[in-house]
CSV table of C-alpha atoms in Angstrom, one decimal:
chain,number,residue,atom,x,y,z
A,139,UNK,CA,-0.3,0.2,0.3
A,140,UNK,CA,1.5,3.4,-1.2
A,141,UNK,CA,1.2,5.8,1.2
A,142,UNK,CA,3.1,8.5,-0.7
A,143,UNK,CA,4.8,8.2,-4.4
A,144,UNK,CA,2.4,9.1,-7.6
A,145,UNK,CA,0.4,6.0,-7.1
A,146,UNK,CA,-0.9,6.9,-3.6
A,147,UNK,CA,-4.0,9.3,-4.8
A,148,UNK,CA,-5.2,6.3,-7.4
A,149,UNK,CA,-5.1,4.0,-4.7
A,150,UNK,CA,-7.4,6.4,-2.2
A,151,UNK,CA,-9.7,6.6,-5.1
A,152,UNK,CA,-9.9,2.6,-5.8
A,153,UNK,CA,-10.0,1.9,-1.9
A,154,UNK,CA,-13.6,4.2,-1.9
A,155,UNK,CA,-14.7,3.5,-5.4
A,156,UNK,CA,-18.4,3.1,-5.4
A,157,UNK,CA,-19.2,-0.3,-6.7
A,158,UNK,CA,-22.5,-1.3,-8.5
A,159,UNK,CA,-23.9,-4.7,-7.1
A,160,UNK,CA,-26.6,-6.7,-9.4
A,161,UNK,CA,-28.7,-9.3,-7.8
A,162,UNK,CA,-31.6,-11.8,-9.2
A,163,UNK,CA,-34.3,-11.7,-6.4
A,164,UNK,CA,-36.2,-14.6,-7.8
A,165,UNK,CA,-37.1,-17.1,-4.6
A,166,UNK,CA,-35.0,-15.3,-2.7
A,167,UNK,CA,-36.6,-14.4,1.1
A,168,UNK,CA,-37.3,-10.6,0.8
A,169,UNK,CA,-36.3,-9.3,4.3
A,170,UNK,CA,-33.0,-11.6,4.4
A,171,UNK,CA,-32.0,-9.7,0.9
A,172,UNK,CA,-33.0,-6.6,2.3
A,173,UNK,CA,-31.0,-7.0,5.3
A,174,UNK,CA,-28.1,-8.2,2.7
A,175,UNK,CA,-28.7,-5.7,0.2
A,176,UNK,CA,-28.6,-2.7,3.3
A,177,UNK,CA,-25.3,-4.0,4.5
A,178,UNK,CA,-24.1,-2.9,0.9
A,179,UNK,CA,-26.0,0.1,0.6
A,180,UNK,CA,-24.8,1.6,4.0
A,181,UNK,CA,-21.3,-0.2,3.2
A,182,UNK,CA,-21.1,-2.1,6.4
A,183,UNK,CA,-20.2,-4.9,4.4
A,184,UNK,CA,-16.4,-2.9,3.9
A,185,UNK,CA,-13.9,-3.3,6.4
A,186,UNK,CA,-13.1,0.0,5.8
A,187,UNK,CA,-16.4,1.2,7.1
A,188,UNK,CA,-17.6,4.4,9.0
A,189,UNK,CA,-20.8,6.0,9.2
A,190,UNK,CA,-19.5,9.3,8.1
A,191,UNK,CA,-17.4,7.8,5.1
A,192,UNK,CA,-20.2,7.7,2.6
A,193,UNK,CA,-18.6,4.3,1.4
A,194,UNK,CA,-22.0,2.3,0.4
A,195,UNK,CA,-22.4,0.8,-2.8
A,196,UNK,CA,-24.9,1.0,-5.4
A,197,UNK,CA,-27.3,-2.4,-5.6
A,198,UNK,CA,-29.1,-3.0,-8.4
A,199,UNK,CA,-32.2,-5.7,-7.4
A,200,UNK,CA,-34.2,-7.0,-10.6
A,201,UNK,CA,-36.9,-9.6,-11.1
A,202,UNK,CA,-38.4,-8.3,-7.7
A,203,UNK,CA,-42.0,-9.8,-8.8
A,204,UNK,CA,-40.3,-13.1,-8.1
A,205,UNK,CA,-39.1,-12.8,-4.9
A,206,UNK,CA,-40.3,-14.8,-2.5
A,207,UNK,CA,-41.8,-15.2,1.6
A,208,UNK,CA,-41.7,-17.8,4.1
A,209,UNK,CA,-44.8,-20.3,4.2
A,210,UNK,CA,-47.9,-18.3,4.3
A,211,UNK,CA,-46.3,-14.7,5.2
A,212,UNK,CA,-47.9,-13.2,2.3
A,213,UNK,CA,-50.9,-13.1,3.9
A,214,UNK,CA,-49.8,-12.9,7.6
A,215,UNK,CA,-47.4,-10.2,7.4
A,216,UNK,CA,-49.3,-6.9,7.3
A,217,UNK,CA,-48.2,-3.4,7.0
A,218,UNK,CA,-49.7,-0.7,9.2
A,219,UNK,CA,-50.5,2.5,7.1
A,220,UNK,CA,-51.7,4.9,10.2
A,221,UNK,CA,-52.4,8.5,9.5
A,222,UNK,CA,-53.2,9.5,13.0
A,223,UNK,CA,-56.9,10.6,11.8
A,224,UNK,CA,-59.7,8.8,12.9
A,225,UNK,CA,-60.7,5.7,10.5
A,226,UNK,CA,-57.1,5.8,9.0
A,227,UNK,CA,-55.4,2.7,10.3
A,228,UNK,CA,-54.8,0.3,7.5
A,229,UNK,CA,-54.0,-3.0,7.8
A,230,UNK,CA,-52.7,-4.3,4.5
A,231,UNK,CA,-51.4,-7.9,3.7
A,232,UNK,CA,-48.0,-7.9,1.9
A,233,UNK,CA,-49.5,-9.6,-1.0
A,234,UNK,CA,-51.8,-7.1,-1.8
A,235,UNK,CA,-49.4,-4.5,-2.0
A,236,UNK,CA,-47.4,-6.9,-4.1
A,237,UNK,CA,-50.0,-7.2,-6.4
A,238,UNK,CA,-50.1,-3.6,-7.1
A,239,UNK,CA,-46.6,-2.8,-6.7
A,240,UNK,CA,-44.0,-5.5,-7.4
A,241,UNK,CA,-41.3,-3.4,-6.3
A,242,UNK,CA,-42.7,-2.0,-2.8
A,243,UNK,CA,-42.2,-4.7,-0.8
A,244,UNK,CA,-38.4,-5.0,-1.3
A,245,UNK,CA,-38.3,-1.5,-0.8
A,246,UNK,CA,-39.7,-1.5,2.7
A,247,UNK,CA,-37.7,-4.6,3.4
A,248,UNK,CA,-34.3,-2.8,2.5
A,249,UNK,CA,-35.6,0.7,3.8
A,250,UNK,CA,-36.4,-1.2,7.1
A,251,UNK,CA,-32.9,-2.7,7.2
A,252,UNK,CA,-31.2,0.4,6.7
A,253,UNK,CA,-31.9,1.3,10.2
A,254,UNK,CA,-33.2,4.8,11.5
A,255,UNK,CA,-30.8,7.3,10.5
A,256,UNK,CA,-30.3,10.3,9.1
A,257,UNK,CA,-28.2,8.5,6.1
A,258,UNK,CA,-30.7,6.0,5.1
A,259,UNK,CA,-32.3,8.5,2.9
A,260,UNK,CA,-28.8,8.8,1.2
A,261,UNK,CA,-28.3,5.0,0.7
A,262,UNK,CA,-32.0,4.2,0.0
A,263,UNK,CA,-31.4,6.5,-3.3
A,264,UNK,CA,-28.7,4.1,-4.3
A,265,UNK,CA,-31.1,1.2,-4.9
A,266,UNK,CA,-32.4,0.3,-8.1
A,267,UNK,CA,-35.5,-1.9,-8.1
A,268,UNK,CA,-37.0,-3.8,-11.5
A,269,UNK,CA,-39.4,-6.1,-11.2
A,270,UNK,CA,-38.7,-8.1,-14.3
A,271,UNK,CA,-34.9,-8.6,-15.9
A,272,UNK,CA,-35.3,-5.5,-18.3
A,273,UNK,CA,-32.6,-3.3,-17.2
A,274,UNK,CA,-32.1,-0.1,-18.8
A,275,UNK,CA,-28.4,0.5,-20.8
A,276,UNK,CA,-27.1,3.3,-18.8
A,277,UNK,CA,-27.5,1.2,-15.4
A,278,UNK,CA,-26.3,-2.1,-17.1
A,279,UNK,CA,-23.1,0.0,-18.3
A,280,UNK,CA,-22.6,0.8,-14.5
A,281,UNK,CA,-22.9,-2.8,-13.1
A,282,UNK,CA,-19.7,-4.3,-11.9
A,283,UNK,CA,-20.3,-7.0,-9.3
A,284,UNK,CA,-22.7,-10.1,-8.8
A,285,UNK,CA,-23.9,-10.7,-5.5
A,286,UNK,CA,-24.1,-14.0,-3.7
A,287,UNK,CA,-27.8,-15.6,-3.5
A,288,UNK,CA,-29.2,-15.8,-0.3
A,289,UNK,CA,-30.9,-19.2,-0.9
A,290,UNK,CA,-30.8,-21.8,-3.6
A,291,UNK,CA,-33.7,-21.8,-6.4
A,292,UNK,CA,-35.7,-24.9,-6.1
A,293,UNK,CA,-35.7,-27.0,-9.0
A,294,UNK,CA,-38.6,-28.2,-10.6
A,295,UNK,CA,-39.1,-31.8,-11.6
A,296,UNK,CA,-39.2,-31.2,-15.2
A,297,UNK,CA,-36.0,-29.6,-14.4
A,298,UNK,CA,-34.3,-32.6,-14.2
A,299,UNK,CA,-32.4,-34.9,-16.7
A,300,UNK,CA,-33.1,-38.3,-17.4
A,301,UNK,CA,-29.8,-39.2,-16.6
A,302,UNK,CA,-29.9,-37.5,-13.1
A,303,UNK,CA,-33.2,-39.2,-12.9
A,304,UNK,CA,-31.6,-42.8,-13.6
A,305,UNK,CA,-28.5,-42.0,-11.2
A,306,UNK,CA,-30.7,-41.4,-8.5
A,307,UNK,CA,-31.1,-43.8,-6.2
A,308,UNK,CA,-34.2,-45.6,-5.2
A,309,UNK,CA,-34.9,-45.2,-1.7
A,310,UNK,CA,-38.1,-47.3,-1.2
A,311,UNK,CA,-37.8,-51.0,-2.0
A,312,UNK,CA,-40.9,-52.7,-2.9
A,313,UNK,CA,-41.6,-56.2,-1.4
A,314,UNK,CA,-42.2,-58.9,-3.6
A,315,UNK,CA,-45.5,-59.5,-4.0
A,316,UNK,CA,-46.4,-55.4,-4.7
A,317,UNK,CA,-48.5,-55.2,-7.3
A,318,UNK,CA,-47.7,-51.9,-9.8
A,319,UNK,CA,-51.7,-51.4,-10.4
A,320,UNK,CA,-51.7,-50.5,-6.8
A,321,UNK,CA,-50.3,-47.4,-7.6
A,322,UNK,CA,-52.6,-46.3,-10.4
A,323,UNK,CA,-54.3,-43.0,-10.1
A,324,UNK,CA,-57.5,-43.7,-8.1
A,325,UNK,CA,-60.8,-41.6,-9.2
A,326,UNK,CA,-61.9,-39.2,-6.1
A,327,UNK,CA,-65.6,-39.6,-5.0
A,328,UNK,CA,-67.3,-36.6,-5.9
A,329,UNK,CA,-69.2,-35.3,-3.0
A,330,UNK,CA,-73.1,-34.7,-4.0
A,331,UNK,CA,-74.8,-32.6,-1.8
A,332,UNK,CA,-77.9,-33.7,-0.4
A,333,UNK,CA,-80.7,-31.5,-1.5
A,334,UNK,CA,-82.9,-31.8,1.4
A,335,UNK,CA,-80.6,-30.2,3.7
A,336,UNK,CA,-81.3,-26.6,2.8
A,337,UNK,CA,-78.6,-24.2,4.2
A,338,UNK,CA,-80.3,-21.3,6.6
A,339,UNK,CA,-79.9,-17.8,5.7
B,86,UNK,CA,-68.9,-67.3,-24.0
B,87,UNK,CA,-65.6,-66.5,-23.3
B,88,UNK,CA,-64.3,-68.3,-20.4
B,89,UNK,CA,-61.9,-66.8,-18.4
B,90,UNK,CA,-58.8,-68.9,-17.0
B,91,UNK,CA,-57.3,-67.3,-14.5
B,92,UNK,CA,-54.2,-68.7,-13.5
B,93,UNK,CA,-52.6,-68.4,-10.0
B,94,UNK,CA,-49.7,-65.9,-9.8
B,95,UNK,CA,-46.8,-67.2,-11.1
B,96,UNK,CA,-44.5,-66.5,-8.0
B,97,UNK,CA,-46.1,-68.2,-4.9
B,98,UNK,CA,-43.6,-68.9,-2.3
B,99,UNK,CA,-44.8,-72.1,-1.5
B,100,UNK,CA,-44.4,-73.6,-5.0
B,101,UNK,CA,-40.6,-73.4,-5.6
B,102,UNK,CA,-38.2,-72.2,-8.0
B,103,UNK,CA,-39.5,-74.0,-11.1
B,104,UNK,CA,-42.7,-72.0,-11.2
B,105,UNK,CA,-40.7,-68.5,-11.3
B,106,UNK,CA,-40.4,-66.8,-14.0
B,107,UNK,CA,-36.6,-67.2,-15.3
B,108,UNK,CA,-34.6,-64.3,-15.2
B,109,UNK,CA,-31.0,-64.9,-14.4
B,110,UNK,CA,-30.8,-61.0,-13.8
B,111,UNK,CA,-31.7,-60.1,-10.2
B,112,UNK,CA,-35.5,-61.1,-9.7
B,113,UNK,CA,-37.5,-57.9,-10.0
B,114,UNK,CA,-39.9,-57.8,-6.7
B,115,UNK,CA,-42.6,-55.6,-8.4
B,116,UNK,CA,-45.5,-57.6,-10.2
B,117,UNK,CA,-47.8,-56.0,-12.5
B,118,UNK,CA,-51.5,-57.7,-13.5
B,119,UNK,CA,-51.8,-58.7,-17.3
B,120,UNK,CA,-54.1,-59.9,-19.3
B,121,UNK,CA,-53.3,-62.3,-22.4
B,122,UNK,CA,-56.4,-63.8,-24.7
B,123,UNK,CA,-55.6,-66.4,-26.8
B,124,UNK,CA,-59.0,-67.4,-28.7
B,125,UNK,CA,-61.5,-67.9,-26.1
B,126,UNK,CA,-59.3,-68.3,-23.0
B,127,UNK,CA,-58.0,-65.2,-21.0
B,128,UNK,CA,-55.3,-65.5,-18.8
B,129,UNK,CA,-55.1,-63.0,-16.2
B,130,UNK,CA,-51.6,-63.2,-14.6
B,131,UNK,CA,-48.8,-61.2,-12.1
B,132,UNK,CA,-46.2,-60.8,-14.5
B,133,UNK,CA,-42.6,-59.4,-13.5
B,134,UNK,CA,-41.8,-55.8,-14.0
B,135,UNK,CA,-38.1,-54.7,-14.8
B,136,UNK,CA,-37.5,-52.2,-12.1
B,137,UNK,CA,-35.2,-49.3,-13.3
B,138,UNK,CA,-31.8,-49.8,-12.9
B,139,UNK,CA,-31.2,-47.0,-10.3
B,140,UNK,CA,-28.7,-48.1,-7.7
B,141,UNK,CA,-30.2,-49.2,-4.8
B,142,UNK,CA,-29.7,-47.0,-1.8
B,143,UNK,CA,-27.0,-48.3,0.8
B,144,UNK,CA,-28.5,-49.4,4.1
B,145,UNK,CA,-26.8,-49.2,7.8
B,146,UNK,CA,-26.2,-52.3,9.5
B,147,UNK,CA,-29.6,-52.3,11.4
B,148,UNK,CA,-32.1,-51.3,8.7
B,149,UNK,CA,-35.6,-49.5,9.9
B,150,UNK,CA,-38.4,-51.0,8.1
B,151,UNK,CA,-39.4,-47.4,7.3
B,152,UNK,CA,-37.7,-46.3,4.5
B,153,UNK,CA,-37.2,-42.8,5.5
B,154,UNK,CA,-36.1,-43.3,8.8
B,155,UNK,CA,-32.7,-45.0,7.7
B,156,UNK,CA,-31.2,-41.9,6.7
B,157,UNK,CA,-30.4,-39.3,9.6
B,158,UNK,CA,-31.5,-36.2,7.0
B,159,UNK,CA,-35.5,-35.0,7.4
B,160,UNK,CA,-37.3,-34.9,4.2
B,161,UNK,CA,-37.5,-31.5,2.4
B,162,UNK,CA,-40.0,-30.1,-0.3
B,163,UNK,CA,-37.2,-29.6,-2.6
B,164,UNK,CA,-36.6,-33.5,-2.6
B,165,UNK,CA,-38.5,-33.7,-5.7
B,166,UNK,CA,-36.8,-37.0,-6.9
B,167,UNK,CA,-37.4,-38.6,-3.5
B,168,UNK,CA,-40.8,-37.7,-3.4
B,169,UNK,CA,-41.6,-38.6,-6.7
B,170,UNK,CA,-40.9,-42.3,-5.7
B,171,UNK,CA,-43.6,-41.8,-3.2
B,172,UNK,CA,-46.2,-40.4,-5.4
B,173,UNK,CA,-48.9,-41.2,-8.1
B,174,UNK,CA,-48.9,-40.1,-11.7
B,175,UNK,CA,-51.6,-37.7,-10.9
B,176,UNK,CA,-49.9,-35.7,-8.2
B,177,UNK,CA,-51.4,-37.9,-5.0
B,178,UNK,CA,-49.3,-39.4,-2.3
B,179,UNK,CA,-49.3,-43.2,-1.8
B,180,UNK,CA,-50.9,-44.2,1.2
B,181,UNK,CA,-49.2,-45.7,4.2
B,182,UNK,CA,-49.9,-49.5,3.6
B,183,UNK,CA,-47.9,-49.2,0.3
B,184,UNK,CA,-45.2,-46.6,0.9
B,185,UNK,CA,-44.6,-49.0,4.6
B,186,UNK,CA,-43.4,-45.5,6.4
B,187,UNK,CA,-43.8,-45.1,10.1
B,188,UNK,CA,-46.7,-42.3,10.8
B,189,UNK,CA,-44.3,-39.5,11.4
B,190,UNK,CA,-42.4,-39.8,8.1
B,191,UNK,CA,-45.7,-40.4,6.3
B,192,UNK,CA,-47.5,-37.1,7.7
B,193,UNK,CA,-44.3,-35.3,7.5
B,194,UNK,CA,-44.2,-36.7,3.3
B,195,UNK,CA,-47.8,-35.7,2.7
B,196,UNK,CA,-46.8,-32.1,4.1
B,197,UNK,CA,-43.6,-32.0,2.2
B,198,UNK,CA,-45.7,-33.1,-1.0
B,199,UNK,CA,-48.2,-30.1,-0.1
B,200,UNK,CA,-45.8,-27.7,-0.3
B,201,UNK,CA,-44.2,-28.7,-3.5
B,202,UNK,CA,-47.3,-28.5,-5.2
B,203,UNK,CA,-47.7,-25.0,-3.7
B,204,UNK,CA,-44.4,-23.9,-5.1
B,205,UNK,CA,-45.4,-25.5,-8.1
B,206,UNK,CA,-42.5,-27.9,-8.1
B,207,UNK,CA,-44.8,-30.5,-10.0
B,208,UNK,CA,-46.0,-28.7,-13.1
B,209,UNK,CA,-46.9,-31.8,-15.2
B,210,UNK,CA,-48.4,-33.7,-12.2
B,211,UNK,CA,-51.1,-31.1,-11.5
B,212,UNK,CA,-54.9,-31.0,-12.0
B,213,UNK,CA,-55.6,-27.9,-14.4
B,214,UNK,CA,-57.4,-26.0,-12.2
B,215,UNK,CA,-54.9,-25.8,-9.5
B,216,UNK,CA,-56.0,-23.1,-7.1
B,217,UNK,CA,-53.0,-20.0,-7.9
B,218,UNK,CA,-55.7,-17.3,-7.1
B,219,UNK,CA,-54.4,-14.1,-4.8
B,220,UNK,CA,-51.3,-15.0,-2.8
B,221,UNK,CA,-50.6,-18.4,-4.0
B,222,UNK,CA,-49.4,-16.8,-7.2
B,223,UNK,CA,-46.2,-15.6,-5.3
B,224,UNK,CA,-43.2,-17.4,-4.4
B,225,UNK,CA,-42.8,-18.8,-1.1
B,226,UNK,CA,-40.2,-21.0,0.2
B,227,UNK,CA,-40.5,-23.2,3.3
B,228,UNK,CA,-37.4,-24.7,6.1
B,229,UNK,CA,-39.2,-27.2,7.9
B,230,UNK,CA,-42.2,-29.2,7.0
B,231,UNK,CA,-43.8,-27.7,10.1
B,232,UNK,CA,-43.8,-24.1,8.8
B,233,UNK,CA,-47.4,-24.7,6.9
B,234,UNK,CA,-48.6,-24.7,10.7
B,235,UNK,CA,-47.6,-21.5,12.0
B,236,UNK,CA,-50.5,-18.9,11.3
B,237,UNK,CA,-49.0,-16.4,13.2
B,238,UNK,CA,-50.2,-12.6,12.5
B,239,UNK,CA,-46.9,-10.6,11.5
B,240,UNK,CA,-47.3,-6.5,11.7
B,241,UNK,CA,-44.9,-4.4,10.3
B,242,UNK,CA,-44.7,-0.6,10.1
B,243,UNK,CA,-45.7,0.5,6.8
B,244,UNK,CA,-43.5,2.9,5.4
B,245,UNK,CA,-44.8,6.3,3.4
B,246,UNK,CA,-41.4,6.9,1.9
B,247,UNK,CA,-41.0,5.6,-1.5
B,248,UNK,CA,-38.7,6.2,-4.8
B,249,UNK,CA,-40.2,5.4,-8.0
B,250,UNK,CA,-38.0,5.7,-10.3
B,251,UNK,CA,-38.0,3.3,-12.9
B,252,UNK,CA,-41.4,3.0,-13.2
B,253,UNK,CA,-42.1,-0.1,-11.0
B,254,UNK,CA,-46.0,-0.8,-12.1
B,255,UNK,CA,-44.4,-1.0,-15.7
B,256,UNK,CA,-44.0,-4.6,-15.8
B,257,UNK,CA,-47.6,-5.2,-14.8
B,258,UNK,CA,-49.0,-3.6,-18.3
B,259,UNK,CA,-46.6,-5.3,-20.4
B,260,UNK,CA,-47.3,-7.8,-23.0
B,261,UNK,CA,-46.6,-11.1,-21.8
B,262,UNK,CA,-43.2,-12.1,-22.5
B,263,UNK,CA,-43.8,-15.9,-22.6
B,264,UNK,CA,-46.5,-15.6,-25.4
B,265,UNK,CA,-44.0,-13.3,-27.5
B,266,UNK,CA,-41.2,-15.5,-27.5
B,267,UNK,CA,-43.7,-18.3,-28.1
B,268,UNK,CA,-44.5,-16.7,-31.4
B,269,UNK,CA,-41.2,-15.9,-32.5
B,270,UNK,CA,-39.5,-19.5,-31.8
């Protein structure tokens, strides 16, 4: 590391250079990804971090519409919007917000993860969200680093090749007297409502 | 009038080796009912079915009778190839009598299959009118099979501040990309 000489100032610029990260949000948990993105936006991921240094990076998240939540959190997580006027409390489930605006939930997750500070507004302006993979040219030309994924994307049954299927071991050993006809699909009996029973209104 | 002659299953343990279907390769343990008509007689018998040449999973010294209890790993909804071995073609799970699993593993299997269906991991084994309305359209993941029973409501503060610089709702009004690519292909 050069502390003097002609190259010293170039090294200083390189050390505090603002990096552009890109990440695909498909099948990634919103809040875990939001936490990681917030760490990159504020600069906490860097060893030279200090809140007054302004060492945060830009982060571009695409495919925000395909972001994932755990179990039934899409309907269990509710956002409280309160204007402190009478009759202005609104509990909106996350899926309703996502239906209206695919990027809003990701934005809110990152904004909350940045913490309540005066620098939050500066950092959140460096977050670029895209609902699909259509990123404009002026942003694509800036991209430098790809962020690591939080979670592995689950593979569908159609995405496995025949070779992989053939090499996968059979865990279930059938008995000798087992008939394959027992594994045929069974027709489910349809439920027929008794017309004599009338629902009371 | 066609008379049906039902021959006894070719493989009955009491009869001895002569009656078994002669195949020097490993005797496949699975049978299938087949009907063969010759003239006025129909023979219904259970014939051997050659199983896939998939390698048999290694079993420990003291094997459990339950196929999943043998391994110390919990089954997950992403283990699609394992779930497929215990499912039918239409996406339903085989009953406990056929899978041979213990109650705990059978229920865990059913939960994992449900989770896999909800995640859309079985696109060729679902019914055409599978419920994907509202929140079910969006991606979800599970860490555990019991996660589907956690029903607590979680309240988060709504954030009024927003930066919509790149037209975030624009993708909702774009024409479907899949239809376009299918037409061009």
